[in-house]
């Protein structure tokens, strides 16, 4: 028996034990999830400073929409509802102009508080009170996004901003009795100068139908908090307020968010703001088995929708990643170079500013492979004979560090529709329409990462993106394939690999050491602080000692 095999076995056993130690007893088999893609009512000019009263008045307009949608969800027996990032006030603020919209949100791990029941305990918390009351009135678990301000002392805190306060992009979760259950500060900001970057934390709240972790938008592209909360903490449900601007062809909201759920084996409740004219659209409820419900809304005339779905309760994630330590074994192969002849029909083209190696689909059916650097991608396909030739499709590979609007290491295999049927350099360019039906797609990938996120995105001549039904395709590790009844107008299909350890970002290492160096966990109060320090408590110290002893023995 190899050391790696023993390591994976030991870690799997200890992982199960660790989960049992902090497990949530769940008596239900199903719950009903709701997400609302809100068309945020924006202030007249977010760059202009306004009074606190003006800010509250504008936010209350959005809260009233939330109230109406929560009432609709409750009338359809929903258990939980999620609203989008920036849904209460919008975006493009300065640090000063956002300030009247912020409230000082207490840490629910330090005190139990229902703003609706005790509104005077914390002053100037009008929006917290309003959201709390909506949750209580509708008897729903409610998740929303808002701004938090926390005072700091510039004389004692070297990180304290000059204005004496931290400002955070923040998720809040309320229980059906109005109690504030969780407060999560977005860790990966995306051009948000109005906010500060917090310490990385895993924040969650418990319900009768499972434990829910919180993330916001750009967080989903990095290992923390999402991958960390799934692999280390066995959190199997994620609530995800987002203001996601589509970046086709592979980073549409519905495409990538659904792939995260399928790749990590979690329930993923994604609520995006709905402003199609600004490319913000795409919400859904996604599960390990695929999409339950989603909505894109391609044109400016489309209206926001309340989406509801019955979802299976998950006791633990159903991911295809055999163990956290798999990535360490892959690191030994990072310098591997694939040697292969270069087919004469290969060409290079940019996809979201990354240079892919492509081969075009020159027949209505067939198979082909394409390699780049350390990866190889393989495709078997068949399209409708009558559709062949009207549009151009290409199959490509990318293995490298993406550096546009963020820095993250990708290993991707992708089948995409090209924007121009007569121009191969358009393969990878933004396009949202297709009229070519595929009857079969079988894709596999030789990648150096266990973190692979699959997606199959459909569209039509109007550009209304959809996801293939869950039962119409399957995913296993490094491969996806469609079922025998598949017959859809395909826009893209991809195996989207992330090599987090190669991001060249020191923050990506936070919390990666699973049990051995994980940070203080307060399982009763809904949060994990990731500071790369040993677990507090004799229980986890004991597990660490046992793990080390077994590994040394072998």
Coordinates of C-alpha atoms in Angstrom, one line a residue:
X1 CA 0.0 0.0 0.0
X2 CA 1.5 3.4 -1.0
X3 CA 1.9 6.3 1.3
X4 CA -0.5 8.3 -0.8
X5 CA -3.2 5.6 -0.6
X6 CA -2.8 5.4 3.2
X7 CA -2.8 9.2 3.4
X8 CA -6.1 9.5 1.5
X9 CA -7.7 6.7 3.5
X10 CA -6.7 8.2 6.8
X11 CA -7.8 11.6 5.8
X12 CA -11.1 10.3 4.6
X13 CA -11.8 8.6 7.9
X14 CA -10.7 11.6 10.0
X15 CA -12.7 13.9 7.7
X16 CA -15.9 11.8 8.4
X17 CA -15.1 11.8 12.2
X18 CA -14.5 15.6 12.1
X19 CA -17.9 16.1 10.4
X20 CA -19.7 14.0 12.9
X21 CA -18.2 16.1 15.6
X22 CA -19.8 19.2 14.3
X23 CA -22.7 17.7 12.3
X24 CA -26.2 19.2 12.1
X25 CA -29.0 16.7 12.7
X26 CA -31.4 16.9 9.7
X27 CA -34.7 15.2 9.8
X28 CA -36.1 16.4 6.5
X29 CA -35.5 15.0 3.0
X30 CA -36.4 18.1 1.0
X31 CA -36.6 21.8 1.3
X32 CA -37.9 24.5 -1.1
X33 CA -35.4 27.2 -2.1
X34 CA -36.2 30.6 -3.6
X35 CA -33.9 33.1 -5.3
X36 CA -34.9 36.4 -6.7
X37 CA -33.0 38.2 -9.5
X38 CA -33.8 41.7 -8.4
X39 CA -33.8 44.8 -10.7
X40 CA -32.2 47.1 -8.2
X41 CA -33.7 50.5 -7.9
X42 CA -30.5 52.7 -8.2
X43 CA -29.8 56.0 -6.5
X44 CA -29.8 59.0 -8.8
X45 CA -26.0 59.3 -8.6
X46 CA -24.0 56.9 -6.5
X47 CA -21.0 59.1 -6.7
X48 CA -22.8 61.9 -4.9
X49 CA -22.9 62.1 -1.1
X50 CA -26.4 62.0 0.4
X51 CA -27.8 62.1 3.8
X52 CA -28.6 59.0 5.9
X53 CA -32.3 59.7 5.5
X54 CA -32.0 59.8 1.7
X55 CA -30.0 56.6 1.7
X56 CA -32.5 54.8 3.9
X57 CA -35.4 56.0 1.7
X58 CA -33.8 54.7 -1.4
X59 CA -32.9 51.3 0.2
X60 CA -36.5 51.0 1.6
X61 CA -37.7 51.0 -2.0
X62 CA -35.7 47.9 -2.7
X63 CA -36.7 46.3 0.7
X64 CA -40.4 46.7 -0.3
X65 CA -39.7 44.7 -3.5
X66 CA -37.9 42.1 -1.3
X67 CA -41.0 42.0 1.0
X68 CA -43.3 41.4 -1.9
X69 CA -41.2 38.6 -3.3
X70 CA -40.7 37.0 0.1
X71 CA -44.4 37.0 0.6
X72 CA -44.8 35.3 -2.9
X73 CA -42.2 32.7 -2.0
X74 CA -43.8 32.0 1.4
X75 CA -47.2 31.6 -0.3
X76 CA -45.6 28.8 -2.4
X77 CA -44.2 27.1 0.7
X78 CA -40.6 28.2 0.4
X79 CA -38.2 27.6 3.3
X80 CA -35.4 30.0 2.3
X81 CA -35.0 33.0 0.0
X82 CA -31.8 34.6 -1.3
X83 CA -31.5 38.2 -2.7
X84 CA -28.6 39.6 -4.8
X85 CA -25.4 41.4 -4.0
X86 CA -25.8 45.2 -4.2
X87 CA -29.5 44.7 -4.3
X88 CA -30.3 47.4 -1.8
X89 CA -28.3 50.2 -3.3
X90 CA -26.4 49.3 -6.5
X91 CA -22.8 49.9 -7.3
X92 CA -20.0 52.4 -8.4
X93 CA -19.9 54.2 -5.1
X94 CA -16.9 56.0 -3.6
X95 CA -15.8 55.2 -0.1
X96 CA -17.5 58.4 1.1
X97 CA -20.7 58.2 -1.0
X98 CA -21.4 54.6 0.2
X99 CA -21.1 55.6 3.9
X100 CA -24.7 56.7 4.5
X101 CA -25.9 53.3 3.2
X102 CA -23.8 51.4 5.7
X103 CA -25.0 50.0 9.1
X104 CA -22.9 48.7 11.9
X105 CA -23.8 45.0 11.9
X106 CA -23.1 43.2 15.1
X107 CA -21.4 39.8 15.0
X108 CA -24.1 37.1 15.6
X109 CA -21.4 34.9 17.1
X110 CA -21.1 37.4 19.9
X111 CA -24.8 38.2 20.6
X112 CA -28.2 36.9 19.7
X113 CA -30.3 39.8 18.3
X114 CA -33.6 40.1 16.4
X115 CA -33.6 43.7 15.0
X116 CA -37.4 43.4 14.5
X117 CA -38.0 42.6 18.1
X118 CA -35.3 44.9 19.6
X119 CA -34.8 47.7 17.1
X120 CA -33.3 50.1 19.6
X121 CA -30.4 47.9 20.8
X122 CA -28.2 49.1 17.9
X123 CA -28.9 52.6 16.5
X124 CA -29.2 53.5 12.8
X125 CA -30.0 49.9 11.8
X126 CA -33.2 50.7 9.8
X127 CA -32.4 48.2 7.0
X128 CA -31.4 45.4 9.4
X129 CA -34.7 45.9 11.1
X130 CA -36.7 45.9 7.9
X131 CA -35.0 42.7 6.6
X132 CA -35.5 41.1 10.0
X133 CA -39.2 41.9 10.0
X134 CA -39.6 40.6 6.4
X135 CA -38.1 37.3 7.6
X136 CA -40.3 37.2 10.6
X137 CA -43.5 38.1 8.8
X138 CA -42.9 35.5 6.1
X139 CA -41.4 32.9 8.4
X140 CA -38.5 32.4 6.0
X141 CA -34.8 32.1 6.3
X142 CA -33.7 35.2 4.4
X143 CA -30.3 36.1 2.9
X144 CA -29.5 39.6 1.7
X145 CA -26.4 41.7 0.9
X146 CA -25.7 45.1 2.4
X147 CA -22.9 47.3 3.6
X148 CA -21.3 47.0 7.1
X149 CA -19.2 49.6 8.9
X150 CA -17.0 48.7 11.9
X151 CA -15.1 51.3 13.9
X152 CA -11.3 51.0 14.4
X153 CA -8.6 53.0 16.2
X154 CA -5.9 54.3 13.9
X155 CA -3.6 54.7 16.9
X156 CA -3.7 51.0 17.9
X157 CA -4.6 49.2 14.7
X158 CA -2.0 49.5 12.0
X159 CA -4.5 48.3 9.4
X160 CA -7.2 50.8 10.3
X161 CA -8.1 53.1 7.4
X162 CA -7.4 56.9 8.0
X163 CA -11.2 57.6 8.4
X164 CA -11.3 55.2 11.5
X165 CA -13.6 52.6 10.1
X166 CA -13.7 49.4 8.1
X167 CA -16.3 49.1 5.4
X168 CA -17.3 45.7 4.2
X169 CA -19.5 44.2 1.4
X170 CA -21.6 41.9 3.6
X171 CA -24.1 39.1 3.5
X172 CA -26.6 38.8 6.3
X173 CA -28.8 35.9 7.1
X174 CA -32.0 36.0 9.2
X175 CA -34.0 33.2 10.8
X176 CA -37.8 32.8 10.5
X177 CA -38.1 34.5 13.9
X178 CA -36.1 37.6 12.7
X179 CA -32.9 36.7 14.5
X180 CA -29.7 37.7 12.8
X181 CA -28.0 34.3 12.2
X182 CA -24.9 35.2 10.2
X183 CA -22.7 38.0 8.9
X184 CA -20.2 37.3 6.2
X185 CA -17.7 39.9 4.8
X186 CA -16.8 39.4 1.1
X187 CA -13.2 38.4 0.9
X188 CA -12.4 38.8 -2.8
X189 CA -13.5 42.3 -3.8
X190 CA -13.9 43.1 -7.5
X191 CA -13.0 46.8 -8.2
X192 CA -14.8 47.8 -5.0
X193 CA -12.7 50.7 -3.6
X194 CA -15.5 51.6 -1.3
X195 CA -14.9 48.5 0.7
X196 CA -12.1 47.0 2.7
X197 CA -10.8 43.4 2.4
X198 CA -11.5 41.4 5.6
X199 CA -9.7 38.4 7.1
X200 CA -10.8 35.2 5.4
X201 CA -13.6 33.4 7.3
X202 CA -15.9 30.5 6.8
X203 CA -19.3 31.7 7.9
X204 CA -22.5 29.6 8.0
X205 CA -25.9 29.2 9.7
X206 CA -27.9 26.1 10.6
X207 CA -31.4 25.3 9.6
X208 CA -33.7 22.2 10.0
X209 CA -32.7 21.3 6.4
X210 CA -29.0 21.7 6.7
X211 CA -26.0 24.0 7.2
X212 CA -25.6 26.9 4.7
X213 CA -22.3 28.6 4.0
X214 CA -22.1 32.2 2.7
X215 CA -20.2 33.6 -0.3
X216 CA -20.4 36.7 -2.5
X217 CA -19.8 36.9 -6.3
X218 CA -16.0 37.0 -7.0
X219 CA -15.4 34.7 -4.1
X220 CA -16.5 31.8 -6.2
X221 CA -13.4 31.9 -8.4
X222 CA -11.0 31.2 -5.5
X223 CA -10.3 28.4 -3.1
X224 CA -11.6 30.3 -0.1
X225 CA -14.1 30.5 1.2
X226 CA -16.0 28.1 -1.1
X227 CA -13.7 25.1 -1.7
X228 CA -12.5 25.4 1.9
X229 CA -15.9 25.3 3.4
X230 CA -16.9 22.3 1.3
X231 CA -13.8 20.1 1.7
X232 CA -12.8 21.0 5.2
X233 CA -16.2 21.7 6.9
X234 CA -18.5 19.5 4.8
X235 CA -20.9 22.3 4.2
X236 CA -23.2 21.1 1.5
X237 CA -25.3 24.2 0.9
X238 CA -24.1 27.6 -0.2
X239 CA -26.1 30.8 -0.5
X240 CA -24.7 33.2 -3.1
X241 CA -25.8 36.8 -3.5
X242 CA -24.0 38.1 -6.6
X243 CA -23.8 41.0 -9.0
X244 CA -22.3 39.0 -11.8
X245 CA -21.5 40.6 -15.1
X246 CA -21.5 38.0 -17.8
X247 CA -18.2 37.2 -19.5
X248 CA -19.1 34.8 -22.3
X249 CA -18.5 32.3 -23.5
X250 CA -17.4 30.4 -20.4
X251 CA -18.2 32.8 -17.5
X252 CA -21.9 33.4 -17.8
X253 CA -23.6 33.5 -14.4
X254 CA -25.8 30.4 -15.0
X255 CA -23.0 28.5 -16.6
X256 CA -20.2 28.9 -14.1
X257 CA -22.3 29.0 -10.9
X258 CA -24.1 25.7 -11.9
X259 CA -20.7 24.2 -12.7
X260 CA -19.5 25.1 -9.2
X261 CA -22.4 23.2 -7.7
X262 CA -21.8 20.2 -9.9
X263 CA -18.1 20.1 -9.5
X264 CA -18.1 20.4 -5.7
X265 CA -21.3 18.5 -5.1
X266 CA -23.3 21.1 -3.3
X267 CA -26.7 22.9 -3.4
X268 CA -26.0 26.4 -4.7
X269 CA -28.6 29.1 -4.4
X270 CA -27.5 32.0 -6.6
X271 CA -29.3 35.3 -6.8
X272 CA -28.0 37.8 -9.3
X273 CA -29.2 41.4 -9.9
X274 CA -31.2 41.7 -13.1
X275 CA -30.0 44.6 -15.2
X276 CA -29.5 43.0 -18.7
X277 CA -28.6 46.3 -20.3
X278 CA -25.5 46.3 -18.0
X279 CA -24.9 42.5 -18.6
X280 CA -26.0 41.6 -15.1
X281 CA -28.3 38.6 -15.4
X282 CA -28.7 34.9 -14.6
X283 CA -30.0 33.4 -11.3
X284 CA -30.7 29.8 -10.4
X285 CA -30.9 26.9 -7.9
X286 CA -28.2 24.3 -8.7
X287 CA -27.5 20.9 -7.2
X288 CA -24.8 18.2 -7.4
X289 CA -27.0 16.5 -10.1
X290 CA -27.5 19.7 -12.1
X291 CA -29.7 22.6 -12.6
X292 CA -33.1 22.7 -10.7
X293 CA -34.2 26.0 -12.1
X294 CA -32.5 29.0 -13.8
X295 CA -33.4 32.2 -15.6
X296 CA -31.2 34.3 -17.9
X297 CA -33.3 37.2 -19.3
X298 CA -31.2 38.2 -22.3
X299 CA -32.9 41.4 -23.5
X300 CA -33.5 44.7 -21.8
X301 CA -37.3 44.1 -21.8
X302 CA -37.1 40.9 -19.7
X303 CA -38.4 41.2 -16.2
X304 CA -36.9 39.8 -13.0
X305 CA -38.2 36.5 -11.8
X306 CA -38.8 34.7 -8.6
X307 CA -37.4 31.1 -8.9
X308 CA -38.4 28.3 -6.7
X309 CA -37.3 24.7 -6.6
X310 CA -37.6 21.6 -4.4
X311 CA -34.1 20.6 -3.4
X312 CA -32.8 17.4 -1.8
X313 CA -31.3 17.8 1.7
X314 CA -27.6 17.0 1.6
X315 CA -26.0 15.7 4.8
X316 CA -22.5 16.0 3.2
X317 CA -21.3 17.3 -0.2
X318 CA -21.5 14.9 -3.1
X319 CA -18.3 16.1 -4.9
X320 CA -16.2 14.0 -7.2
X321 CA -13.0 15.1 -5.5
X322 CA -11.7 12.0 -3.8
X323 CA -9.8 14.0 -1.1
X324 CA -8.2 17.3 -0.4
X325 CA -4.7 15.7 -0.7
X326 CA -5.3 14.8 -4.3
X327 CA -4.1 18.3 -5.3
X328 CA -0.8 17.7 -3.4
X329 CA -0.2 14.6 -5.5
X330 CA -0.8 16.5 -8.6
X331 CA 1.7 19.1 -7.6
X332 CA 4.4 16.5 -8.1
X333 CA 3.4 16.5 -11.8
X334 CA 3.3 20.2 -12.4
X335 CA 6.5 20.2 -14.4
X336 CA 5.3 17.4 -16.6
X337 CA 5.4 18.3 -20.3
X338 CA 3.1 16.6 -22.7
X339 CA 4.9 15.7 -25.9
X340 CA 2.7 15.3 -28.9
X341 CA 2.7 16.2 -32.6
X342 CA 1.0 19.4 -33.5
X343 CA -1.9 18.9 -35.9
X344 CA -1.7 21.1 -39.0
X345 CA -5.3 22.4 -38.4
X346 CA -4.5 23.9 -35.0
X347 CA -4.9 27.6 -34.5
X348 CA -4.6 30.2 -31.7
X349 CA -7.4 32.5 -30.7
X350 CA -8.3 34.6 -27.6
X351 CA -11.0 33.6 -25.2
X352 CA -11.6 36.1 -22.4
X353 CA -8.0 37.4 -23.1
X354 CA -6.4 34.0 -22.8
X355 CA -4.8 32.4 -25.8
X356 CA -6.4 29.0 -26.4
X357 CA -5.2 26.3 -28.8
X358 CA -8.2 25.4 -31.0
X359 CA -9.2 23.0 -33.7
X360 CA -12.4 23.6 -35.6
X361 CA -15.1 21.0 -36.1
X362 CA -14.8 20.3 -39.9
X363 CA -17.4 17.5 -40.1
X364 CA -20.9 17.0 -38.6
X365 CA -19.5 14.2 -36.4
X366 CA -16.1 12.9 -35.3
X367 CA -13.5 13.0 -32.7
X368 CA -10.4 15.2 -32.1
X369 CA -7.9 16.1 -29.5
X370 CA -6.0 19.3 -28.7
X371 CA -3.2 19.9 -26.2
X372 CA -1.6 22.9 -24.6
X373 CA 1.4 22.9 -22.2
X374 CA 0.6 20.3 -19.6
X375 CA -3.0 19.4 -20.6
X376 CA -4.8 17.5 -23.3
X377 CA -8.5 17.6 -24.2
X378 CA -10.5 15.0 -26.1
X379 CA -13.9 15.4 -27.8
X380 CA -16.3 13.0 -29.6
X381 CA -19.3 14.8 -31.1
X382 CA -22.2 14.6 -33.4
X383 CA -24.4 17.5 -34.6
X384 CA -27.6 17.6 -36.7
X385 CA -26.5 17.0 -40.3
X386 CA -28.9 19.7 -41.5
X387 CA -27.4 22.3 -39.2
X388 CA -23.7 21.6 -40.1
X389 CA -21.9 24.4 -41.9
X390 CA -24.3 27.2 -40.9
X391 CA -22.1 28.1 -37.9
X392 CA -18.5 27.5 -36.9
X393 CA -17.6 25.6 -33.7
X394 CA -14.1 24.9 -32.3
X395 CA -12.7 22.8 -29.5
X396 CA -9.9 24.3 -27.5
X397 CA -7.5 23.9 -24.6
X398 CA -5.9 26.5 -22.3
X399 CA -3.3 25.9 -19.6
X400 CA -2.0 29.0 -18.0
X401 CA -2.4 32.0 -15.6
X402 CA -5.3 34.2 -16.4
X403 CA -4.4 37.8 -15.5
X404 CA -7.3 39.9 -16.8
X405 CA -9.6 41.4 -14.0
X406 CA -8.0 39.0 -11.5
X407 CA -5.3 36.4 -11.4
X408 CA -6.1 32.7 -11.3
X409 CA -4.7 29.6 -12.9
X410 CA -6.9 27.8 -15.4
X411 CA -6.8 24.4 -17.1
X412 CA -9.7 24.4 -19.5
X413 CA -11.2 22.2 -22.2
X414 CA -14.0 23.9 -24.1
X415 CA -16.2 23.5 -27.1
X416 CA -17.5 26.9 -28.2
X417 CA -19.5 28.4 -31.0
X418 CA -17.4 31.0 -32.9
X419 CA -18.8 34.5 -33.4
X420 CA -18.2 34.5 -37.2
X421 CA -18.7 31.4 -39.3
X422 CA -16.0 32.5 -41.8
X423 CA -13.4 33.7 -39.3
X424 CA -11.5 31.3 -37.0
X425 CA -10.1 34.2 -35.0
X426 CA -13.6 34.8 -33.7
X427 CA -13.5 31.5 -31.9
X428 CA -13.6 32.5 -28.2
X429 CA -15.2 35.9 -28.9
X430 CA -18.4 36.9 -27.2
X431 CA -21.5 35.4 -28.8
X432 CA -24.8 34.4 -27.3
X433 CA -26.8 33.0 -30.2
X434 CA -26.8 29.6 -31.8
X435 CA -29.0 27.5 -34.1
X436 CA -26.9 24.4 -34.4
X437 CA -28.3 21.3 -32.6
X438 CA -25.8 18.8 -31.1
X439 CA -26.9 15.2 -30.7
X440 CA -23.9 14.0 -28.7
X441 CA -21.0 15.5 -26.8
X442 CA -18.4 13.4 -25.0
X443 CA -15.5 15.4 -23.5
X444 CA -12.6 14.3 -21.4
X445 CA -9.6 16.1 -20.0
X446 CA -6.1 15.2 -18.9
X447 CA -5.6 18.0 -16.2
X448 CA -3.3 18.4 -13.3
X449 CA -6.1 19.4 -10.8
X450 CA -9.0 17.6 -9.1
X451 CA -11.0 20.9 -9.1
X452 CA -13.0 20.6 -12.3
X453 CA -16.2 22.4 -13.0
X454 CA -18.4 21.2 -15.9
X455 CA -20.9 23.2 -17.8
X456 CA -23.2 22.7 -20.8
X457 CA -24.8 25.9 -21.9
X458 CA -27.6 26.2 -24.5
X459 CA -29.0 29.1 -26.4
X460 CA -31.2 30.0 -29.3
X461 CA -31.3 32.6 -32.1
X462 CA -32.5 35.2 -29.6
X463 CA -29.6 34.7 -27.3
X464 CA -31.6 33.4 -24.3
X465 CA -29.1 31.3 -22.5
X466 CA -30.3 28.1 -20.8
X467 CA -28.8 25.1 -19.1
X468 CA -29.1 21.6 -20.3
X469 CA -31.5 19.6 -18.1
X470 CA -29.7 17.7 -15.3
X471 CA -30.7 14.3 -16.6
X472 CA -29.5 15.0 -20.2
X473 CA -25.8 14.9 -19.3
X474 CA -23.5 13.4 -16.8
X475 CA -20.2 14.4 -15.2
X476 CA -17.5 12.3 -13.6
X477 CA -14.2 13.7 -12.4
X478 CA -12.5 14.8 -15.7
X479 CA -15.2 13.9 -18.2
X480 CA -18.7 14.8 -19.3
X481 CA -21.0 13.2 -21.8
X482 CA -24.5 13.8 -23.0
X483 CA -27.3 11.2 -22.8
X484 CA -28.9 9.3 -25.7
X485 CA -31.9 11.7 -26.0
X486 CA -29.7 14.9 -26.1
X487 CA -30.8 17.2 -29.0
X488 CA -30.1 20.9 -28.2
X489 CA -28.8 24.0 -29.7
X490 CA -25.5 24.2 -28.0
X491 CA -23.5 27.4 -27.2
X492 CA -20.7 25.9 -25.2
X493 CA -19.6 22.9 -23.1
X494 CA -16.6 22.9 -20.9
X495 CA -14.5 21.2 -18.3
X496 CA -13.2 24.2 -16.3
X497 CA -10.2 23.3 -14.2
X498 CA -8.8 25.5 -11.4
X499 CA -5.3 25.0 -10.1
X500 CA -5.6 27.1 -7.0
X501 CA -2.1 26.4 -5.8
X502 CA -0.7 28.1 -8.9
X503 CA -2.5 31.4 -8.6
X504 CA 0.7 33.1 -7.2
X505 CA -1.6 34.7 -4.6
X506 CA -0.5 34.2 -1.0
X507 CA -4.1 34.4 0.1
X508 CA -5.0 31.3 -1.8
X509 CA -3.1 29.2 0.7
X510 CA -5.3 30.3 3.6
X511 CA -7.1 27.4 5.2
X512 CA -5.9 24.8 2.7
X513 CA -4.3 22.4 5.2
X514 CA -7.6 20.8 6.1
X515 CA -7.3 19.3 9.6
X516 CA -3.7 19.9 10.4
X517 CA -3.6 23.7 10.2
X518 CA -7.1 25.1 9.9
X519 CA -7.9 27.9 12.3
X520 CA -10.2 28.3 15.2
X521 CA -13.6 26.8 14.6
X522 CA -16.6 27.9 16.6
X523 CA -19.2 25.4 15.4
X524 CA -22.0 26.7 17.7
X525 CA -21.8 30.3 16.6
X526 CA -21.7 29.9 12.9
X527 CA -18.2 30.7 11.8
X528 CA -14.7 29.6 11.1
X529 CA -11.8 32.1 11.3
X530 CA -9.0 31.1 9.0
X531 CA -5.7 32.3 10.4
X532 CA -3.5 29.2 9.6
X533 CA -3.1 28.3 13.2
X534 CA -3.7 25.0 14.9
X535 CA -7.2 24.0 15.9
X536 CA -8.2 24.9 19.4
X537 CA -9.4 22.0 21.5
X538 CA -8.0 18.6 22.4
X539 CA -10.2 16.7 19.9
X540 CA -8.6 18.1 16.8
X541 CA -5.1 18.2 18.3
X542 CA -5.6 14.4 18.9
X543 CA -6.6 13.9 15.2
X544 CA -3.5 15.8 14.1
X545 CA -1.2 13.7 16.2
X546 CA -2.7 10.4 15.0
X547 CA -2.5 11.6 11.4
X548 CA 1.2 12.5 11.7
X549 CA 2.0 9.2 13.5
X550 CA 0.3 7.1 10.8
X551 CA 2.0 9.0 7.9
X552 CA 5.4 8.7 9.6
X553 CA 4.9 5.0 10.1
X554 CA 4.2 4.4 6.5

